[in-house]
Amino acid sequence: MSTNRLKCLGVIPVRLESHRFPNKPLKIIHGKTLVERVWLQATQSKRIDTLIVATNNTEIADECERKGMRYVMTSSSHETGTDRVAEACSLLEHRGLQFDLVANIQGDMPFVSPTVIDDVIQSLEGATTDFGMATIGTPITASDEFERLSVVKIALGESERALYFSRAPIPHWRNFSAGDAVTSASPLGYKHMGLYIFRRPTLSRIAGLSKAFTEQREALEQLRALAHGISIKVHIVSRNAVEPCIEVDTPQDLIDADEYARRHSV
């Protein structure tokens, strides 16, 4: 392995105060809590040097203690996971640790692929320095998914540069007809998955920025970066690579995740 490999911190930001699904991180999925499942997946990453849970809740801290998950306590005032990740990174740096990259591994993805985490880290590491952060996208070929407001879509530019993220179906296919072929190579659009890798200076900058108008309207924190001129690299992966792409945002998502875990004995 190259000695000049960039050092990466992995942070799983977790809070209980979800408006849509309270106490979500401690919900059980086939014998394990949601936060534990995300942790176990992330520990398999070969590119994360240090992994922590960042939380403001003593209940989450107690779960971390029980399961041997390293954690830090952060402020209760953070409105986004990125802000919590930035504080967690600063806390570790005050203890003498230093990192080049920081991964925000969102706590609602119980089956997040460690290989995908590694691939996105490497994507940013190999990108030109004008990219301050990276995330992942995957092709959408089903119209119902493309139209669903809970599915975040990405408008892409050249060199896999994100132009915009939206809950709306973008980009609009104006001249689409029933005979047009929709495939992974020519999809309706790209679905955004909640995983971010930041260059350390970029994370500090984002945490100090005010909320953008688009961020408030869409309730998508990554739009703060785009609004302030920070370029985001989108690493495109196949659907197979991210399956099952279950993000637990609702009670039904929890049921789906539990059924998948039981069916596959994971």
mmCIF file of C-alpha atoms in Angstrom:
data_model
loop_
_atom_site.group_PDB
_atom_site.id
_atom_site.type_symbol
_atom_site.label_atom_id
_atom_site.label_comp_id
_atom_site.label_asym_id
_atom_site.label_seq_id
_atom_site.Cartn_x
_atom_site.Cartn_y
_atom_site.Cartn_z
ATOM 1 C CA MET A 1 0.000 0.000 0.000
ATOM 2 C CA SER A 2 1.310 3.460 -0.868
ATOM 3 C CA THR A 3 2.805 5.365 2.051
ATOM 4 C CA ASN A 4 1.275 8.637 0.831
ATOM 5 C CA ARG A 5 -2.283 7.354 1.109
ATOM 6 C CA LEU A 6 -4.555 10.010 2.580
ATOM 7 C CA LYS A 7 -5.728 9.345 6.132
ATOM 8 C CA CYS A 8 -9.492 9.133 6.541
ATOM 9 C CA LEU A 9 -11.767 9.551 9.547
ATOM 10 C CA GLY A 10 -15.184 7.880 9.406
ATOM 11 C CA VAL A 11 -18.019 9.482 11.377
ATOM 12 C CA ILE A 12 -21.545 8.134 11.834
ATOM 13 C CA PRO A 13 -23.673 11.108 12.997
ATOM 14 C CA VAL A 14 -26.634 9.885 15.035
ATOM 15 C CA ARG A 15 -29.477 11.648 16.840
ATOM 16 C CA LEU A 16 -32.809 10.511 18.225
ATOM 17 C CA GLU A 17 -34.857 13.639 17.511
ATOM 18 C CA SER A 18 -36.128 12.760 14.049
ATOM 19 C CA HIS A 19 -39.410 14.433 13.107
ATOM 20 C CA ARG A 20 -40.318 11.691 10.650
ATOM 21 C CA PHE A 21 -39.224 8.679 12.730
ATOM 22 C CA PRO A 22 -38.320 9.344 16.405
ATOM 23 C CA ASN A 23 -35.769 7.019 18.104
ATOM 24 C CA LYS A 24 -34.919 5.536 14.719
ATOM 25 C CA PRO A 25 -31.231 4.674 15.483
ATOM 26 C CA LEU A 26 -32.234 2.329 18.298
ATOM 27 C CA LYS A 27 -34.897 0.452 16.330
ATOM 28 C CA ILE A 28 -34.164 -3.261 15.969
ATOM 29 C CA ILE A 29 -33.421 -4.860 12.612
ATOM 30 C CA HIS A 30 -33.262 -8.634 13.026
ATOM 31 C CA GLY A 31 -31.590 -8.538 16.442
ATOM 32 C CA LYS A 32 -29.353 -5.490 15.977
ATOM 33 C CA THR A 33 -30.058 -1.801 16.341
ATOM 34 C CA LEU A 34 -29.882 0.385 13.241
ATOM 35 C CA VAL A 35 -26.828 2.274 14.522
ATOM 36 C CA GLU A 36 -25.035 -1.001 15.297
ATOM 37 C CA ARG A 37 -25.675 -2.277 11.771
ATOM 38 C CA VAL A 38 -24.248 0.864 10.190
ATOM 39 C CA TRP A 39 -21.219 0.594 12.487
ATOM 40 C CA LEU A 40 -20.597 -3.068 11.641
ATOM 41 C CA GLN A 41 -20.723 -2.319 7.910
ATOM 42 C CA ALA A 42 -18.397 0.670 8.203
ATOM 43 C CA THR A 43 -15.836 -1.267 10.266
ATOM 44 C CA GLN A 44 -15.259 -3.459 7.213
ATOM 45 C CA SER A 45 -13.960 -0.494 5.205
ATOM 46 C CA LYS A 46 -10.283 -0.802 4.305
ATOM 47 C CA ARG A 47 -9.842 2.935 3.793
ATOM 48 C CA ILE A 48 -11.196 4.295 7.078
ATOM 49 C CA ASP A 49 -8.409 4.664 9.616
ATOM 50 C CA THR A 50 -10.547 5.718 12.593
ATOM 51 C CA LEU A 51 -14.319 5.209 12.999
ATOM 52 C CA ILE A 52 -16.575 6.920 15.540
ATOM 53 C CA VAL A 53 -20.239 7.561 16.267
ATOM 54 C CA ALA A 54 -21.039 11.243 16.879
ATOM 55 C CA THR A 55 -24.137 11.879 18.978
ATOM 56 C CA ASN A 56 -25.740 14.227 21.470
ATOM 57 C CA ASN A 57 -27.913 11.561 23.118
ATOM 58 C CA THR A 58 -26.988 9.565 26.214
ATOM 59 C CA GLU A 59 -29.177 6.688 24.974
ATOM 60 C CA ILE A 60 -26.987 6.398 21.869
ATOM 61 C CA ALA A 61 -23.862 6.678 24.022
ATOM 62 C CA ASP A 62 -25.157 3.831 26.216
ATOM 63 C CA GLU A 63 -25.742 1.685 23.123
ATOM 64 C CA CYS A 64 -22.198 2.431 21.960
ATOM 65 C CA GLU A 65 -20.840 1.413 25.371
ATOM 66 C CA ARG A 66 -22.785 -1.857 25.277
ATOM 67 C CA LYS A 67 -21.661 -2.739 21.750
ATOM 68 C CA GLY A 68 -18.054 -1.522 21.952
ATOM 69 C CA MET A 69 -18.544 1.279 19.430
ATOM 70 C CA ARG A 70 -16.239 4.269 19.800
ATOM 71 C CA TYR A 71 -18.168 7.550 20.155
ATOM 72 C CA VAL A 72 -17.922 11.254 20.945
ATOM 73 C CA MET A 73 -20.555 13.497 22.489
ATOM 74 C CA THR A 74 -21.403 16.527 20.386
ATOM 75 C CA SER A 75 -23.620 19.593 20.695
ATOM 76 C CA SER A 76 -27.411 19.365 20.644
ATOM 77 C CA SER A 77 -27.663 22.456 18.460
ATOM 78 C CA HIS A 78 -26.549 20.925 15.162
ATOM 79 C CA GLU A 79 -29.180 21.002 12.436
ATOM 80 C CA THR A 80 -27.352 18.740 9.971
ATOM 81 C CA GLY A 81 -25.233 15.627 10.106
ATOM 82 C CA THR A 82 -22.374 17.470 8.395
ATOM 83 C CA ASP A 83 -22.227 20.029 11.212
ATOM 84 C CA ARG A 84 -22.075 17.195 13.761
ATOM 85 C CA VAL A 85 -19.352 15.435 11.767
ATOM 86 C CA ALA A 86 -17.280 18.645 11.697
ATOM 87 C CA GLU A 87 -17.449 18.992 15.477
ATOM 88 C CA ALA A 88 -16.552 15.319 15.975
ATOM 89 C CA CYS A 89 -13.502 15.738 13.758
ATOM 90 C CA SER A 90 -12.392 18.812 15.711
ATOM 91 C CA LEU A 91 -12.774 16.938 19.000
ATOM 92 C CA LEU A 92 -10.468 14.172 17.786
ATOM 93 C CA GLU A 93 -7.970 16.693 16.458
ATOM 94 C CA HIS A 94 -7.836 18.291 19.898
ATOM 95 C CA ARG A 95 -6.756 14.855 21.132
ATOM 96 C CA GLY A 96 -3.851 14.896 18.706
ATOM 97 C CA LEU A 97 -5.283 12.965 15.756
ATOM 98 C CA GLN A 98 -5.014 14.353 12.215
ATOM 99 C CA PHE A 99 -6.952 13.459 9.063
ATOM 100 C CA ASP A 100 -6.831 14.401 5.377
ATOM 101 C CA LEU A 101 -10.324 13.148 4.528
ATOM 102 C CA VAL A 102 -13.506 12.758 6.564
ATOM 103 C CA ALA A 103 -16.329 10.359 5.678
ATOM 104 C CA ASN A 104 -19.875 11.171 6.755
ATOM 105 C CA ILE A 105 -21.527 7.740 6.894
ATOM 106 C CA GLN A 106 -25.166 8.470 7.511
ATOM 107 C CA GLY A 107 -26.791 6.457 10.249
ATOM 108 C CA ASP A 108 -29.863 5.355 8.304
ATOM 109 C CA MET A 109 -28.169 2.907 5.907
ATOM 110 C CA PRO A 110 -28.037 -0.490 7.679
ATOM 111 C CA PHE A 111 -26.549 -2.322 4.694
ATOM 112 C CA VAL A 112 -24.118 0.308 3.402
ATOM 113 C CA SER A 113 -21.394 -1.426 1.415
ATOM 114 C CA PRO A 114 -17.857 -1.074 2.808
ATOM 115 C CA THR A 115 -16.551 -1.510 -0.733
ATOM 116 C CA VAL A 116 -18.611 1.452 -1.900
ATOM 117 C CA ILE A 117 -17.282 3.525 1.010
ATOM 118 C CA ASP A 118 -13.746 2.670 -0.074
ATOM 119 C CA ASP A 119 -14.495 3.428 -3.720
ATOM 120 C CA VAL A 120 -15.837 6.905 -2.915
ATOM 121 C CA ILE A 121 -12.834 7.678 -0.722
ATOM 122 C CA GLN A 122 -10.554 6.663 -3.577
ATOM 123 C CA SER A 123 -12.642 8.678 -6.044
ATOM 124 C CA LEU A 124 -12.046 11.893 -4.097
ATOM 125 C CA GLU A 125 -8.426 11.004 -3.413
ATOM 126 C CA GLY A 126 -7.835 10.655 -7.149
ATOM 127 C CA ALA A 127 -9.901 13.681 -8.207
ATOM 128 C CA THR A 128 -8.498 17.090 -9.039
ATOM 129 C CA THR A 129 -8.178 19.362 -6.025
ATOM 130 C CA ASP A 130 -11.026 21.626 -7.162
ATOM 131 C CA PHE A 131 -13.389 18.898 -5.929
ATOM 132 C CA GLY A 132 -13.870 19.536 -2.234
ATOM 133 C CA MET A 133 -16.040 16.514 -1.543
ATOM 134 C CA ALA A 134 -17.476 13.361 -3.092
ATOM 135 C CA THR A 135 -20.663 11.332 -2.851
ATOM 136 C CA ILE A 136 -22.354 8.471 -4.703
ATOM 137 C CA GLY A 137 -25.059 8.121 -7.303
ATOM 138 C CA THR A 138 -26.696 5.132 -8.928
ATOM 139 C CA PRO A 139 -28.842 4.848 -12.093
ATOM 140 C CA ILE A 140 -32.631 5.117 -11.891
ATOM 141 C CA THR A 141 -34.464 3.084 -14.502
ATOM 142 C CA ALA A 142 -37.951 2.841 -12.924
ATOM 143 C CA SER A 143 -40.327 5.759 -13.478
ATOM 144 C CA ASP A 144 -42.038 5.385 -10.090
ATOM 145 C CA GLU A 145 -38.694 5.761 -8.316
ATOM 146 C CA PHE A 146 -37.761 8.715 -10.507
ATOM 147 C CA GLU A 147 -41.019 10.483 -9.623
ATOM 148 C CA ARG A 148 -40.881 9.700 -5.881
ATOM 149 C CA LEU A 149 -40.142 12.810 -3.805
ATOM 150 C CA SER A 150 -38.352 10.810 -1.113
ATOM 151 C CA VAL A 151 -35.736 9.785 -3.695
ATOM 152 C CA VAL A 152 -33.094 12.479 -4.149
ATOM 153 C CA LYS A 153 -31.965 12.905 -7.752
ATOM 154 C CA ILE A 154 -28.723 14.340 -9.148
ATOM 155 C CA ALA A 155 -28.187 16.501 -12.228
ATOM 156 C CA LEU A 156 -24.677 15.715 -13.475
ATOM 157 C CA GLY A 157 -22.198 17.753 -15.451
ATOM 158 C CA GLU A 158 -18.900 16.771 -17.022
ATOM 159 C CA SER A 159 -16.305 14.787 -15.048
ATOM 160 C CA GLU A 160 -19.077 13.525 -12.721
ATOM 161 C CA ARG A 161 -19.495 17.017 -11.260
ATOM 162 C CA ALA A 162 -22.795 17.569 -9.430
ATOM 163 C CA LEU A 163 -24.830 20.446 -10.859
ATOM 164 C CA TYR A 164 -27.822 20.116 -8.531
ATOM 165 C CA PHE A 165 -29.620 17.743 -6.181
ATOM 166 C CA SER A 166 -33.413 17.669 -5.935
ATOM 167 C CA ARG A 167 -36.351 15.686 -4.685
ATOM 168 C CA ALA A 168 -37.996 16.542 -7.997
ATOM 169 C CA PRO A 169 -37.384 14.299 -11.055
ATOM 170 C CA ILE A 170 -34.325 15.905 -12.668
ATOM 171 C CA PRO A 171 -33.125 16.277 -15.319
ATOM 172 C CA HIS A 172 -36.449 16.399 -17.121
ATOM 173 C CA TRP A 173 -36.516 14.255 -20.280
ATOM 174 C CA ARG A 174 -38.509 16.611 -22.499
ATOM 175 C CA ASN A 175 -38.865 14.443 -25.594
ATOM 176 C CA PHE A 176 -39.226 11.113 -23.832
ATOM 177 C CA SER A 177 -41.527 8.611 -25.504
ATOM 178 C CA ALA A 178 -42.664 5.115 -24.588
ATOM 179 C CA GLY A 179 -40.300 3.622 -27.133
ATOM 180 C CA ASP A 180 -37.152 5.170 -25.641
ATOM 181 C CA ALA A 181 -34.829 2.639 -24.053
ATOM 182 C CA VAL A 182 -34.176 3.209 -20.361
ATOM 183 C CA THR A 183 -31.124 1.314 -19.140
ATOM 184 C CA SER A 184 -28.350 1.699 -16.593
ATOM 185 C CA ALA A 185 -26.263 3.199 -19.394
ATOM 186 C CA SER A 186 -29.093 5.586 -20.361
ATOM 187 C CA PRO A 187 -31.136 6.009 -17.169
ATOM 188 C CA LEU A 188 -33.989 8.343 -16.330
ATOM 189 C CA GLY A 189 -31.661 9.941 -13.806
ATOM 190 C CA TYR A 190 -29.327 9.187 -10.925
ATOM 191 C CA LYS A 191 -30.319 8.506 -7.349
ATOM 192 C CA HIS A 192 -28.241 10.111 -4.628
ATOM 193 C CA MET A 193 -27.165 7.933 -1.690
ATOM 194 C CA GLY A 194 -26.338 9.458 1.679
ATOM 195 C CA LEU A 195 -22.578 9.089 1.887
ATOM 196 C CA TYR A 196 -20.141 12.020 1.769
ATOM 197 C CA ILE A 197 -16.360 12.222 1.756
ATOM 198 C CA PHE A 198 -14.842 15.642 2.502
ATOM 199 C CA ARG A 199 -11.389 17.064 2.194
ATOM 200 C CA ARG A 200 -10.640 18.296 5.700
ATOM 201 C CA PRO A 201 -10.499 22.031 4.785
ATOM 202 C CA THR A 202 -13.784 21.707 2.891
ATOM 203 C CA LEU A 203 -15.550 20.223 5.920
ATOM 204 C CA SER A 204 -14.388 23.136 8.076
ATOM 205 C CA ARG A 205 -15.572 25.621 5.486
ATOM 206 C CA ILE A 206 -19.025 24.074 5.076
ATOM 207 C CA ALA A 207 -19.594 24.003 8.831
ATOM 208 C CA GLY A 208 -19.000 27.757 8.925
ATOM 209 C CA LEU A 209 -21.346 28.636 6.072
ATOM 210 C CA SER A 210 -24.887 29.913 6.405
ATOM 211 C CA LYS A 211 -27.791 27.856 5.127
ATOM 212 C CA ALA A 212 -28.519 28.306 1.447
ATOM 213 C CA PHE A 213 -31.970 29.121 0.071
ATOM 214 C CA THR A 214 -32.003 25.920 -1.974
ATOM 215 C CA GLU A 215 -30.907 23.880 1.059
ATOM 216 C CA GLN A 216 -33.845 25.200 3.069
ATOM 217 C CA ARG A 217 -36.357 24.637 0.271
ATOM 218 C CA GLU A 218 -35.262 21.081 -0.574
ATOM 219 C CA ALA A 219 -34.115 20.129 2.958
ATOM 220 C CA LEU A 220 -30.892 18.780 1.406
ATOM 221 C CA GLU A 221 -27.729 19.801 3.218
ATOM 222 C CA GLN A 222 -25.417 19.143 0.243
ATOM 223 C CA LEU A 223 -26.995 22.111 -1.540
ATOM 224 C CA ARG A 224 -25.202 24.407 0.909
ATOM 225 C CA ALA A 225 -21.910 23.299 -0.618
ATOM 226 C CA LEU A 226 -23.067 23.856 -4.207
ATOM 227 C CA ALA A 227 -24.592 27.248 -3.377
ATOM 228 C CA HIS A 228 -21.233 28.422 -2.039
ATOM 229 C CA GLY A 229 -19.212 27.169 -5.004
ATOM 230 C CA ILE A 230 -17.873 23.914 -3.557
ATOM 231 C CA SER A 231 -17.578 21.242 -6.252
ATOM 232 C CA ILE A 232 -18.936 17.770 -5.504
ATOM 233 C CA LYS A 233 -17.619 14.684 -7.282
ATOM 234 C CA VAL A 234 -20.322 12.059 -7.868
ATOM 235 C CA HIS A 235 -18.975 8.525 -7.997
ATOM 236 C CA ILE A 236 -21.457 6.489 -10.055
ATOM 237 C CA VAL A 237 -21.931 2.893 -8.939
ATOM 238 C CA SER A 238 -24.197 0.128 -10.205
ATOM 239 C CA ARG A 239 -27.455 -0.755 -8.466
ATOM 240 C CA ASN A 240 -25.983 -4.141 -7.602
ATOM 241 C CA ALA A 241 -23.187 -2.405 -5.699
ATOM 242 C CA VAL A 242 -25.595 -0.536 -3.415
ATOM 243 C CA GLU A 243 -28.336 -3.143 -3.083
ATOM 244 C CA PRO A 244 -30.221 -3.360 -0.911
ATOM 245 C CA CYS A 245 -30.312 0.438 -1.042
ATOM 246 C CA ILE A 246 -32.652 0.681 1.955
ATOM 247 C CA GLU A 247 -32.428 3.988 3.806
ATOM 248 C CA VAL A 248 -34.504 3.817 6.978
ATOM 249 C CA ASP A 249 -36.551 7.028 7.026
ATOM 250 C CA THR A 250 -39.997 5.606 7.836
ATOM 251 C CA PRO A 251 -41.523 2.693 9.789
ATOM 252 C CA GLN A 252 -42.127 0.917 6.473
ATOM 253 C CA ASP A 253 -38.427 1.219 5.627
ATOM 254 C CA LEU A 254 -37.670 -0.437 8.965
ATOM 255 C CA ILE A 255 -40.024 -3.302 8.119
ATOM 256 C CA ASP A 256 -38.354 -3.692 4.716
ATOM 257 C CA ALA A 257 -34.893 -3.712 6.298
ATOM 258 C CA ASP A 258 -35.925 -6.274 8.899
ATOM 259 C CA GLU A 259 -37.454 -8.536 6.270
ATOM 260 C CA TYR A 260 -34.314 -8.324 4.141
ATOM 261 C CA ALA A 261 -32.037 -9.097 7.109
ATOM 262 C CA ARG A 262 -34.160 -12.106 8.110
ATOM 263 C CA ARG A 263 -34.441 -13.398 4.560
ATOM 264 C CA HIS A 264 -30.682 -13.217 4.039
ATOM 265 C CA SER A 265 -29.726 -14.117 7.624
ATOM 266 C CA VAL A 266 -27.577 -11.031 8.102
#
